Short mmCIF file of C-alpha atoms in Angstrom, two decimals:
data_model
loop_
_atom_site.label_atom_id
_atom_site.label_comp_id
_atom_site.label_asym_id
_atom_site.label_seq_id
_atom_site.Cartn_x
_atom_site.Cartn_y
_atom_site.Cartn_z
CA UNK K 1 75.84 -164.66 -86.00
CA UNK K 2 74.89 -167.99 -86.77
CA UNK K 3 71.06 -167.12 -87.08
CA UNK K 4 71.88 -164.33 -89.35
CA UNK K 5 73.95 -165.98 -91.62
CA UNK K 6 70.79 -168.52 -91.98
CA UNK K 7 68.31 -166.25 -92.40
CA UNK K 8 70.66 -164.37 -95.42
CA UNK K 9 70.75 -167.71 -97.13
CA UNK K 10 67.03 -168.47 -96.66
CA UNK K 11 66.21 -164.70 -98.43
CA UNK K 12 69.21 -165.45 -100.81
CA UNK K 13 67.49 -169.02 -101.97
CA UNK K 14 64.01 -167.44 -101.79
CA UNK K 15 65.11 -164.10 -104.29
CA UNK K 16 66.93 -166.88 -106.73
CA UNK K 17 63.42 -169.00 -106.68
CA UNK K 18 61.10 -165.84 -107.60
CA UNK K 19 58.85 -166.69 -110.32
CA UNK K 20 59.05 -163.50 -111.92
CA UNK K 21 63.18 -164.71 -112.90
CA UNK K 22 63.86 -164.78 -116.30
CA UNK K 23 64.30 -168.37 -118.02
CA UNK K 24 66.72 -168.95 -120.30
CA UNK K 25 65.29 -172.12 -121.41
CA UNK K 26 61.50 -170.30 -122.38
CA UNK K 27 63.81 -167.33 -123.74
CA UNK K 28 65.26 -169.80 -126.19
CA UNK K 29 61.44 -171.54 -126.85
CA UNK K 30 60.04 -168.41 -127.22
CA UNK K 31 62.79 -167.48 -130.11
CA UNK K 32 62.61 -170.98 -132.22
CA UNK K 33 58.42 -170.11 -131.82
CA UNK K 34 59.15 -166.27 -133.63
CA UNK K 35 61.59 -167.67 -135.82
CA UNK K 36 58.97 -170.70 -137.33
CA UNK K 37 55.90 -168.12 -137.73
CA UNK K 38 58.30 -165.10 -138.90
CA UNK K 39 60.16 -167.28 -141.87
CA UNK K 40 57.18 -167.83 -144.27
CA UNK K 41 56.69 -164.01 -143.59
CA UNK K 42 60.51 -163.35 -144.09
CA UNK K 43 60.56 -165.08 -147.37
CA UNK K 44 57.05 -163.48 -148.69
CA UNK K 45 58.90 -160.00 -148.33
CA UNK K 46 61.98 -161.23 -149.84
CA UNK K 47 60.66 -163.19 -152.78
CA UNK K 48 58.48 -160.08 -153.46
CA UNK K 49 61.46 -157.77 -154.14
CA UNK K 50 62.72 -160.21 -157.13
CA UNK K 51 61.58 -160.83 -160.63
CA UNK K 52 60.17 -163.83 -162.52
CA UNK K 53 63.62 -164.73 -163.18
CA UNK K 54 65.33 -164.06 -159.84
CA UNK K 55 63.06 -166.35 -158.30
CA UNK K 56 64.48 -169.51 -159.73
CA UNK K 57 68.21 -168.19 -159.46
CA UNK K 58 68.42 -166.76 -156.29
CA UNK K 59 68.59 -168.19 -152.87
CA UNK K 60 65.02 -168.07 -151.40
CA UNK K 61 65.89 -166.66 -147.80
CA UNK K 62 68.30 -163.87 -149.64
CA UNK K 63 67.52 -160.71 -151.99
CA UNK K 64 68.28 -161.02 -155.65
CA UNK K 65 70.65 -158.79 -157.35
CA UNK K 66 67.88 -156.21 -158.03
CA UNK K 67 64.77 -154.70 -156.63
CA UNK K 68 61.82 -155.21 -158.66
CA UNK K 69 59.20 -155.01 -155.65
CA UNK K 70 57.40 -151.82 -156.91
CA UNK K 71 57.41 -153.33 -160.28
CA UNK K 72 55.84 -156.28 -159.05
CA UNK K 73 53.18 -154.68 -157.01
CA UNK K 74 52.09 -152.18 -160.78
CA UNK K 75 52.23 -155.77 -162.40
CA UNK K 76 49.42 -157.40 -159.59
CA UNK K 77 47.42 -154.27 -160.30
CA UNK K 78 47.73 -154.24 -163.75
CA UNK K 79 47.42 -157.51 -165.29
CA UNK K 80 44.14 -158.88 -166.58
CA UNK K 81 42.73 -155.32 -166.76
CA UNK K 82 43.52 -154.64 -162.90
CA UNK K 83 41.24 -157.38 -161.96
CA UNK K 84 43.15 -157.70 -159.09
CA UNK K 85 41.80 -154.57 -157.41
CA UNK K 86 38.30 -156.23 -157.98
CA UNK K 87 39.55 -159.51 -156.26
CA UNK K 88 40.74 -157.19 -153.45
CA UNK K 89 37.60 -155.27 -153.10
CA UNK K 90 35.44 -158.46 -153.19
CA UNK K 91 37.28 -159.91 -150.40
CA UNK K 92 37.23 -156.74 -148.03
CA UNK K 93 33.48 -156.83 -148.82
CA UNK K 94 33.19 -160.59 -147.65
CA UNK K 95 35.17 -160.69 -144.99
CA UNK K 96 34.27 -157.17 -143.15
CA UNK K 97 30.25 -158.05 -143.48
CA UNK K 98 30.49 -161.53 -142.60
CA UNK K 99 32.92 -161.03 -139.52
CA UNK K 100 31.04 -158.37 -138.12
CA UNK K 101 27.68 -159.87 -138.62
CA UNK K 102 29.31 -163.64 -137.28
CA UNK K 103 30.42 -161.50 -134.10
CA UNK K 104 27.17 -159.42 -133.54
CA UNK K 105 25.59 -162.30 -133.91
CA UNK K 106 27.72 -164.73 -131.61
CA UNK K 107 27.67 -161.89 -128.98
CA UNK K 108 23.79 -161.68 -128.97
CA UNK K 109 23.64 -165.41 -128.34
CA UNK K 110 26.03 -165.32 -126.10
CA UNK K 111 24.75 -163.02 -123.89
CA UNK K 112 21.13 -164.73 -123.93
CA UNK K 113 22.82 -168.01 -123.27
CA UNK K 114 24.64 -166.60 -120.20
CA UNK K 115 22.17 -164.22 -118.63
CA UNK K 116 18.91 -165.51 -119.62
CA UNK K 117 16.86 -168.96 -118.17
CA UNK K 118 14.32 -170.74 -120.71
CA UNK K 119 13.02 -174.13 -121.62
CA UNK K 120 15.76 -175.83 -123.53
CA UNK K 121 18.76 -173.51 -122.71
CA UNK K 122 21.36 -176.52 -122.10
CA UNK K 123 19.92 -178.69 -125.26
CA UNK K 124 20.76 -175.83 -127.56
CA UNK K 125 23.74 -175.22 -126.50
CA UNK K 126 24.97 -178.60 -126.48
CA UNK K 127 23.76 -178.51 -129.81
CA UNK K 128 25.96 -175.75 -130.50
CA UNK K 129 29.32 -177.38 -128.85
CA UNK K 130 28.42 -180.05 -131.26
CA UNK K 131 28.23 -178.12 -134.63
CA UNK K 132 31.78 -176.86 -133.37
CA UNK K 133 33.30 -180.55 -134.15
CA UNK K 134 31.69 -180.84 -138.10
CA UNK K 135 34.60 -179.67 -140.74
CA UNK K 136 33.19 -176.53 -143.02
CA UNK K 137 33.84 -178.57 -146.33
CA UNK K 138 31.36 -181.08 -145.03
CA UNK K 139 28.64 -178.16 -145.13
CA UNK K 140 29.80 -176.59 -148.01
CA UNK K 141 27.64 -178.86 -150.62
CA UNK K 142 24.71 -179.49 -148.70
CA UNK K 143 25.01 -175.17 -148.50
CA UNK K 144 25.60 -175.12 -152.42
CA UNK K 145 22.35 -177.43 -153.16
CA UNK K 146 20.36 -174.98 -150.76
CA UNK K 147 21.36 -171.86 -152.30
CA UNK K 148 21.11 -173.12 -156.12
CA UNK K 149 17.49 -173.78 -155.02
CA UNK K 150 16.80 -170.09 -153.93
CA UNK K 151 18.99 -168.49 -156.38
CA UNK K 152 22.06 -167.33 -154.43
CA UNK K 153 24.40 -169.02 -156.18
CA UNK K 154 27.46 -166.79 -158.34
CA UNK K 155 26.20 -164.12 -155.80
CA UNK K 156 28.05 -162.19 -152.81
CA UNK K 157 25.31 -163.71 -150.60
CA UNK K 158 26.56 -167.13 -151.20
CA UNK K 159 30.22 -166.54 -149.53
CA UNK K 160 28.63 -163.99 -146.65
CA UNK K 161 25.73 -165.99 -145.50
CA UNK K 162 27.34 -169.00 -144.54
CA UNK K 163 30.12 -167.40 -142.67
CA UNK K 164 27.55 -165.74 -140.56
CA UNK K 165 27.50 -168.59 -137.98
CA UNK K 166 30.43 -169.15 -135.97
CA UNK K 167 29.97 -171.67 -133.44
CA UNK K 168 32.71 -171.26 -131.65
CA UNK K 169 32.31 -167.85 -131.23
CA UNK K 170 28.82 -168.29 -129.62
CA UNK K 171 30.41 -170.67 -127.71
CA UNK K 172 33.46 -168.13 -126.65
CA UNK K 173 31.02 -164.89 -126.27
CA UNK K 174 28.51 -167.32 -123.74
CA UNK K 175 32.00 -168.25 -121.54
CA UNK K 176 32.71 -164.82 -121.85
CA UNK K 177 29.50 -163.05 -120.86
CA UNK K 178 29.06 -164.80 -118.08
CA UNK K 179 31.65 -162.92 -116.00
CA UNK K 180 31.74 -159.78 -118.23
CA UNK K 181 28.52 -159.11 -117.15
CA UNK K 182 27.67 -158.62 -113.46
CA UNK K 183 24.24 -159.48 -112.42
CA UNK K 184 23.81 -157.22 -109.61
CA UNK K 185 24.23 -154.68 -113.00
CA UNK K 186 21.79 -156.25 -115.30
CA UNK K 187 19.24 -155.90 -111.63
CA UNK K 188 20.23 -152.14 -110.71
CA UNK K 189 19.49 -151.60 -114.74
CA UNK K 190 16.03 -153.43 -114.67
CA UNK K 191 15.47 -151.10 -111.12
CA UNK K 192 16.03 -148.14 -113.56
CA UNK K 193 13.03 -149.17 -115.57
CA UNK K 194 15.38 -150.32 -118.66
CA UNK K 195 13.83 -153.34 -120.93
CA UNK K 196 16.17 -156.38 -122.12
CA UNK K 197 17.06 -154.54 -125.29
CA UNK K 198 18.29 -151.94 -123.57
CA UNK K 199 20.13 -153.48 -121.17
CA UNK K 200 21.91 -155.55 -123.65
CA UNK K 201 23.11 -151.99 -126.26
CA UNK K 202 23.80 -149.89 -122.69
CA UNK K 203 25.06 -152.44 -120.49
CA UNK K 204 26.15 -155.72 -121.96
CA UNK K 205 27.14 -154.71 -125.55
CA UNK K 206 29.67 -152.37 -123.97
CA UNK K 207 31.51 -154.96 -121.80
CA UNK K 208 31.34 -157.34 -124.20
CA UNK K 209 33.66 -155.13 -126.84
CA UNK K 210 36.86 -156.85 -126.32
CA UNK K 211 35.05 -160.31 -126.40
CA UNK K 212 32.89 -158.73 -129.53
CA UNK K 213 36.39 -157.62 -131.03
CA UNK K 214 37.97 -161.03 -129.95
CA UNK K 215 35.64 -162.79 -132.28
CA UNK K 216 35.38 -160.77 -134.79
CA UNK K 217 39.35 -161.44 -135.80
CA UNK K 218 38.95 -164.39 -135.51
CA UNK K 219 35.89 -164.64 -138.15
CA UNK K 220 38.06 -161.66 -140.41
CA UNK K 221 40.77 -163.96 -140.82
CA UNK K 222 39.07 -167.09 -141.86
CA UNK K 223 36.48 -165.14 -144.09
CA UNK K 224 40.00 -163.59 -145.66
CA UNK K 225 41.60 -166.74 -146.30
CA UNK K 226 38.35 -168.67 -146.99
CA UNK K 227 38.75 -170.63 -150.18
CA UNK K 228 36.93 -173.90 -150.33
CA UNK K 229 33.32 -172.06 -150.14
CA UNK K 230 34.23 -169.13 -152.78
CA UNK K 231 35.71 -172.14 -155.20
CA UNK K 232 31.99 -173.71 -154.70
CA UNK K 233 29.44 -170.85 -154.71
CA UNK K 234 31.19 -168.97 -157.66
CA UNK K 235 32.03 -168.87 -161.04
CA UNK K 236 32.40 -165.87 -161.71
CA UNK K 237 35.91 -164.08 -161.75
CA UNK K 238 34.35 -160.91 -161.29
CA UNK K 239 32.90 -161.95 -158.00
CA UNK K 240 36.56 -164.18 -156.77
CA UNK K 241 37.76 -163.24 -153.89
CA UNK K 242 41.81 -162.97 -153.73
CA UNK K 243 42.27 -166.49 -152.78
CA UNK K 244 40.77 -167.63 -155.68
CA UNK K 245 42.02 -164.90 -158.16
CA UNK K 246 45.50 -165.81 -156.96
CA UNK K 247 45.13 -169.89 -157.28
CA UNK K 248 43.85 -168.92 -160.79
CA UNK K 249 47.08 -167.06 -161.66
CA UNK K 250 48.97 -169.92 -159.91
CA UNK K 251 47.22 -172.18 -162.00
CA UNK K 252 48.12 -170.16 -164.63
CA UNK K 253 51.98 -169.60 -164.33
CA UNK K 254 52.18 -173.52 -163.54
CA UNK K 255 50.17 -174.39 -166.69
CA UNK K 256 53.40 -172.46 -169.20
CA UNK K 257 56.01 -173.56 -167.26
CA UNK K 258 56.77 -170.69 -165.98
CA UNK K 259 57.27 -168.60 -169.66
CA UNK K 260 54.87 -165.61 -167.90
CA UNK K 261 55.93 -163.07 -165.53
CA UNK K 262 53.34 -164.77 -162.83
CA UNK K 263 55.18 -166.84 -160.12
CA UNK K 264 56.57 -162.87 -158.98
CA UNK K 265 52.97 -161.56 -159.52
CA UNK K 266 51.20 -164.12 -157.68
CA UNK K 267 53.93 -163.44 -154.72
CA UNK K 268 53.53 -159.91 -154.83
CA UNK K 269 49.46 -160.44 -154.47
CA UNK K 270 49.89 -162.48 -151.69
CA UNK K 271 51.86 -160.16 -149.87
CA UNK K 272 49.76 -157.41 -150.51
CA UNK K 273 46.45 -159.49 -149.72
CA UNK K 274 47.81 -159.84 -146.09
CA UNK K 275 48.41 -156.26 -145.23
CA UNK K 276 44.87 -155.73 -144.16
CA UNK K 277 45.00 -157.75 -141.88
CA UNK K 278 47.97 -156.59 -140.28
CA UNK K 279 46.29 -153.31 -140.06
CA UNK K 280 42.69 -154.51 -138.97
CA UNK K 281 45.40 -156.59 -135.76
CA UNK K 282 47.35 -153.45 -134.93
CA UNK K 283 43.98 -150.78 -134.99
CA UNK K 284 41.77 -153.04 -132.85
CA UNK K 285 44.48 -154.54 -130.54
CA UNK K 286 43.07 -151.45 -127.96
CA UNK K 287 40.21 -152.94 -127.67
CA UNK K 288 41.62 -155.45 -125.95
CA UNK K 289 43.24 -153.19 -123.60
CA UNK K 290 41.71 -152.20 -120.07
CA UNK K 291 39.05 -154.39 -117.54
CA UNK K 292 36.18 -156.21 -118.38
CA UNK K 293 33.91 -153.31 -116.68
CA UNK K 294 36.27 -150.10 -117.21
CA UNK K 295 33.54 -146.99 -117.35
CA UNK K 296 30.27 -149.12 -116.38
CA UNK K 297 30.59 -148.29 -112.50
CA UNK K 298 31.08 -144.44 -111.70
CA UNK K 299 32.90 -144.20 -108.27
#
């Protein structure tokens, strides 16, 4: 009786010490964490429903008496000739060609870094793991000097160049790659008569899609909200991305105290600047789904 009576409160203290039991400690965490990143978003949506006026005599966290949100967004699109469709189409045009070229390119050298031996290998990449501690800004005039000398300056090229390397996402896709991608594949592909490009489109490329995907949000966001580089390279409003075209408007609204319609409109733009993103997060979130070599090995 005596043994059994142990060996219940052994199982009893073992099931109350699983690690898969729910803390109410990291509940709570996890809740003050959603709350601090959802409140800027909260108050985006809600200041976006009121009008110029509302704004200033409302409570921020709260909706005004009306709803002025479609309003608002006809106003972004609408003022200054609808230049803010231009702004938006600029900025889809950096970001998308810049993020996919930084994470084609990042996967290519990450692959060669991980599955290929040659002279100077380990110098290059510390080189690399370097250029990942030097601040952007501190490139961005020696890059403006360069360009004005070839021409690219006031030109697309000038914001999607630059934001072709990514460092860290050589750095990331050469971690990554290195366990993606089984040797004994790369050999029994090399067996089959199949030359390095071939390997890499066939074999490697297809592995490294969630990694490829991985960096490439990464790159689309900062190429979104890249500012600092645009503000440099360009002067013309034409060619602004919405970063710009929005700090101009801020400007703008600060500049008459107010008297225009353009605290609401800038608030409106910024809110519809981000749903893109949202989108390109919730279509390519798959991607990340499944094993590193789902499909490569038939049973």
């Amino acid at each position: 009786m005596t043994s059994h009576t142990t060996s219940t409160a052994v199982s009893s203290l073992g099931a109350s010490r699983q690690p898969g039991r729910r803390s109410n400690v990291l509940t709570l965490l996890m809740l003050a964490f959603l709350i601090y990143f959802l409140l800027p978003l909260f108050w985006l949506i809600v200041s976006a429903t009121k009008d110029n006026g509302s704004l200033f005599s409302t409570f921020g966290l709260w909706f005004g008496g009306g709803f002025d949100f479609f309003q608002n967004v006809h106003d972004v699109f609408t003022y200054n000739g609808g230049i803010y469709g231009q702004w938006l189409l600029n900025t889809a045009l950096y970001a998308v060609v810049s993020s996919v070229g930084a994470a084609f390119l990042a996967t290519l050298g990450g692959y060669a870094f991980a599955k290929f031996r040659f002279p100077g290998r380990n110098l290059l990449f510390s080189i690399v793991l370097g250029s990942i501690m030097v601040p952007s800004t501190v490139l961005t005039l020696p890059t403006y000097l360069l360009f004005s000398k070839i021409g690219l300056v006031n030109t697309p090229l000038a914001v999607i160049v630059p934001m072709l390397m990514s460092p860290f996402g050589l750095y990331l896709m050469r971690v990554y790659a290195e366990d993606a991608v089984p040797d004994s594949l790369i050999d029994a592909a090399r067996m089959d008569g199949a030359g390095a490009i071939r390997i890499f489109w066939q074999v490697g490329f297809r592995l490294l899609l969630p990694g490829f995907v991985t960096v490439l949000l990464f790159q689309l966001v900062a190429s979104w909200n890249n500012y600092f580089l645009p503000l440099i390279m360009l002067n013309n409003p034409k060619l602004y991305p919405v970063t710009i075209g929005l700090a101009q408007w801020q400007a703008q609204a600060s500049g008459v105290g107010g008297a225009q319609p353009l605290f609401s409109i800038v608030i409106t733009g910024s809110l519809v600047s981000i749903l893109p993103l949202v989108a390109a997060f919730l279509l390519l979130q798959r991607y990340w789904q499944g094993g590193l070599s789902t499909g490569s090995v038939k049973d």
